[in-house]
Amino acid sequence: MNNLESYPPVLRHLDQQQHPSPPNSDPDEEFQDPDPVPIIDLECLDHEKLEEACENWGLFRLVNHGVPLTLLKELQEVAKELFSLSFEAKENACSDSPVTYFWGTPALTPSGTALTRSPQNMNWVEGFAVPLSQLSNFNPQLPTLEFVRVVVMEYEKHLSRIGRRLFEAMAKKLELNMKSRKEYLAEKSGMIRVYRYPNCPDRSVGWGMDAHTDSSVMSILNQGDEVGGLQLLKHHQWINVKPIPDTLVVNLGDMMQAISNDRYKSVTHRVRINKHKERISVCYFVFPDEEVVIESSKYKPFTYNEFRAQVQEDLKALGHKVGLPRFHHNHNSQVSLL
């Protein structure tokens, strides 16, 4: 099948031929040397170094994480196989299913419906959202999806272990009580999303994913080891996050910033379309219990459900997420994304 037919119709007008990547051909894709992103060793976890990364960056690279390299590569391969199916096959396979297939936007309602965006605000991405609490009851009709389910279930065991270990270390530094620790990290509400971003020589068409913060407690990304595109905002400058084999990228979300009274940073990031190759990434998101009240001296008390509803209301009304500023004690309605 022509690779173009595997994309949603709205993405098919892009030139998606795989072009060789000449070294240093594009200054926007260059990576700083040495890599400035903090490195955290999970096997020999340094709590002081972790706290510094959370306070100053809100993002770090995780090494010695215990996820087999073979599993990371297998996940990338089954994702490629899944995305190579025709658009119609992917759409039909996820109808009446807990797994959501989406494109043009990563913003979904709690029921899994993608929020409609205008063409000028479209993100050049397609993906699958997999709610982990329902994965064991998912009976996919396509063999490829069944293979994905098996691999994702194995991957989730490792990611939940990593999430717990990191959050426990953060919670200890923040001096959270045991009850809060359990409520603020609800593994049953976890989500895995698999993304594909088309390549396009003309990147003026838009972003793979525009600038945003995650609404999660934390997000753990497997971005492969070949195709870049992830950028983070630090000191008003965008930094490319280099894909490095056998590493994961962890970024903190809005819930972690609120829980920490703004000590820890929910990092603003985006995804740039690669000129030469399509990009596939897999992200694990973990959230608080939906009805647990998050109390902070910086923000009005709110639940994750209330936060999510407000985000979706803003996306519909304004076209972008406002996020935590909506709940700030001295909230000003004139807020912007950045």
Coordinates of N, CA, C and O in Angstrom, one line a residue, residues 33-94:
D33 N 26.1 20.5 21.9 CA 27.1 19.6 22.3 C 28.0 20.3 23.3 O 28.6 21.3 23.0
P34 N 28.0 19.8 24.6 CA 27.3 18.6 25.1 C 25.8 18.8 25.3 O 25.4 20.0 25.4
D35 N 25.1 17.8 25.3 CA 23.7 17.8 25.5 C 23.3 18.4 26.8 O 23.8 18.0 27.9
P36 N 22.6 19.6 26.8 CA 22.3 20.3 28.1 C 21.2 19.7 29.0 O 21.1 20.0 30.2
V37 N 20.4 18.7 28.4 CA 19.3 18.2 29.2 C 19.9 17.4 30.4 O 20.7 16.5 30.2
P38 N 19.3 17.6 31.6 CA 19.8 16.8 32.8 C 19.6 15.3 32.6 O 18.6 14.9 32.0
I39 N 20.6 14.6 33.1 CA 20.5 13.1 33.1 C 20.3 12.6 34.5 O 21.0 12.9 35.4
I40 N 19.3 11.7 34.6 CA 19.0 11.1 35.9 C 19.2 9.6 35.7 O 18.6 9.0 34.8
D41 N 20.0 9.0 36.6 CA 20.2 7.6 36.6 C 19.3 6.9 37.6 O 19.4 7.2 38.8
L42 N 18.3 6.2 37.1 CA 17.3 5.6 38.0 C 17.9 4.5 38.9 O 17.4 4.3 40.0
E43 N 18.9 3.8 38.4 CA 19.5 2.8 39.2 C 20.2 3.3 40.4 O 20.2 2.7 41.5
C44 N 20.9 4.4 40.2 CA 21.6 5.1 41.4 C 21.0 6.5 41.5 O 21.6 7.5 41.2
L45 N 19.7 6.5 42.0 CA 19.0 7.8 42.0 C 19.5 8.8 43.0 O 19.6 8.5 44.2
D46 N 20.0 9.9 42.4 CA 20.5 11.0 43.2 C 19.3 12.0 43.5 O 18.9 12.7 42.5
H47 N 18.8 12.1 44.7 CA 17.6 12.9 45.0 C 17.9 14.4 44.8 O 17.0 15.1 44.4
E48 N 19.1 14.8 45.1 CA 19.4 16.2 44.9 C 19.4 16.6 43.5 O 18.9 17.7 43.1
K49 N 20.0 15.8 42.7 CA 20.1 16.0 41.2 C 18.7 16.0 40.6 O 18.4 16.8 39.7
L50 N 17.9 15.0 41.1 CA 16.5 15.0 40.6 C 15.7 16.2 40.9 O 15.0 16.8 40.1
E51 N 15.9 16.7 42.1 CA 15.2 17.9 42.5 C 15.6 19.1 41.7 O 14.8 19.9 41.3
E52 N 16.9 19.2 41.4 CA 17.4 20.3 40.6 C 16.8 20.3 39.2 O 16.4 21.3 38.7
A53 N 16.7 19.1 38.6 CA 16.1 19.0 37.3 C 14.7 19.3 37.3 O 14.2 20.0 36.4
C54 N 13.9 19.0 38.4 CA 12.5 19.3 38.5 C 12.3 20.8 38.7 O 11.3 21.3 38.1
E55 N 13.1 21.4 39.4 CA 13.0 22.8 39.7 C 13.4 23.7 38.5 O 12.7 24.7 38.2
N56 N 14.5 23.3 37.9 CA 15.1 24.2 36.9 C 14.7 23.9 35.4 O 14.8 24.7 34.6
W57 N 14.3 22.6 35.2 CA 14.0 22.2 33.8 C 12.6 21.7 33.7 O 11.9 22.0 32.7
G58 N 12.1 20.9 34.6 CA 10.8 20.2 34.4 C 10.9 19.1 33.4 O 9.9 18.5 33.0
L59 N 12.1 18.7 33.0 CA 12.3 17.7 32.1 C 13.7 17.1 32.3 O 14.7 17.9 32.6
F60 N 13.9 15.8 32.1 CA 15.2 15.2 32.2 C 15.2 13.9 31.4 O 14.2 13.3 31.0
R61 N 16.5 13.5 31.1 CA 16.7 12.2 30.4 C 16.9 11.1 31.4 O 17.7 11.3 32.4
L62 N 16.3 10.0 31.3 CA 16.4 8.9 32.2 C 17.2 7.8 31.6 O 16.9 7.3 30.5
V63 N 18.3 7.4 32.4 CA 19.1 6.3 31.9 C 19.1 5.2 33.0 O 18.6 5.4 34.1
N64 N 19.5 4.0 32.6 CA 19.5 2.8 33.5 C 18.1 2.7 34.1 O 17.9 2.5 35.3
H65 N 17.1 2.7 33.3 CA 15.7 2.7 33.7 C 15.1 1.3 33.8 O 14.0 1.1 34.4
G66 N 15.8 0.3 33.3 CA 15.4 -1.1 33.5 C 14.5 -1.6 32.4 O 14.1 -2.7 32.5
V67 N 14.1 -0.7 31.5 CA 13.3 -1.2 30.4 C 14.2 -1.9 29.3 O 15.1 -1.2 28.8
P68 N 14.0 -3.1 29.0 CA 14.9 -3.8 28.0 C 14.9 -3.0 26.7 O 13.9 -2.5 26.2
L69 N 16.1 -2.8 26.1 CA 16.3 -2.1 24.9 C 15.5 -2.9 23.8 O 14.9 -2.2 22.9
T70 N 15.4 -4.2 23.9 CA 14.7 -4.9 22.9 C 13.2 -4.6 22.9 O 12.5 -4.5 21.9
L71 N 12.6 -4.3 24.1 CA 11.2 -3.9 24.2 C 11.0 -2.5 23.7 O 10.0 -2.3 23.0
L72 N 11.9 -1.6 23.9 CA 11.8 -0.2 23.4 C 11.8 -0.3 21.8 O 11.0 0.4 21.2
K73 N 12.7 -1.1 21.3 CA 12.7 -1.2 19.8 C 11.5 -1.9 19.3 O 11.0 -1.5 18.2
E74 N 11.0 -2.9 20.0 CA 9.9 -3.7 19.5 C 8.6 -2.8 19.5 O 7.8 -2.8 18.6
L75 N 8.5 -1.9 20.5 CA 7.4 -0.9 20.6 C 7.4 0.0 19.4 O 6.4 0.3 18.8
Q76 N 8.6 0.5 19.1 CA 8.7 1.3 17.9 C 8.3 0.6 16.6 O 7.6 1.2 15.8
E77 N 8.7 -0.6 16.5 CA 8.5 -1.4 15.3 C 7.0 -1.7 15.2 O 6.4 -1.6 14.1
V78 N 6.3 -2.1 16.3 CA 4.9 -2.5 16.2 C 4.1 -1.2 15.9 O 3.0 -1.2 15.3
A79 N 4.6 0.0 16.4 CA 3.9 1.2 16.2 C 4.0 1.6 14.7 O 3.0 2.0 14.1
K80 N 5.1 1.4 14.1 CA 5.3 1.6 12.7 C 4.4 0.7 11.8 O 3.7 1.2 10.9
E81 N 4.3 -0.5 12.2 CA 3.4 -1.5 11.5 C 1.9 -1.1 11.7 O 1.2 -1.1 10.7
L82 N 1.6 -0.6 12.8 CA 0.2 -0.2 13.1 C -0.1 1.1 12.2 O -1.2 1.1 11.6
F83 N 0.7 2.0 12.2 CA 0.5 3.3 11.4 C 0.5 3.0 9.9 O -0.1 3.8 9.2
S84 N 1.2 2.0 9.5 CA 1.3 1.7 8.1 C 0.0 1.1 7.5 O -0.2 1.1 6.3
L85 N -1.0 0.7 8.4 CA -2.3 0.3 7.9 C -3.0 1.4 7.2 O -2.7 2.6 7.5
S86 N -4.0 1.1 6.4 CA -4.7 2.2 5.8 C -5.5 3.0 6.8 O -5.8 2.5 7.9
F87 N -5.8 4.2 6.5 CA -6.5 5.1 7.3 C -7.8 4.5 7.7 O -8.3 4.5 8.9
E88 N -8.5 3.9 6.7 CA -9.8 3.3 6.9 C -9.8 2.1 7.9 O -10.6 2.0 8.7
A89 N -8.7 1.3 7.7 CA -8.6 0.1 8.6 C -8.4 0.6 10.1 O -8.9 0.0 11.0
K90 N -7.5 1.6 10.3 CA -7.3 2.1 11.6 C -8.5 2.7 12.2 O -8.9 2.5 13.4
E91 N -9.3 3.5 11.4 CA -10.5 4.1 11.9 C -11.5 3.0 12.3 O -12.1 3.1 13.4
N92 N -11.7 2.1 11.4 CA -12.7 1.0 11.7 C -12.3 0.1 12.9 O -13.2 -0.3 13.7
A93 N -11.0 -0.1 13.0 CA -10.6 -1.0 14.1 C -10.8 -0.4 15.5 O -10.9 -1.2 16.5
C94 N -10.9 0.9 15.6 CA -11.1 1.6 16.9 C -12.5 2.0 17.1 O -12.8 2.6 18.2

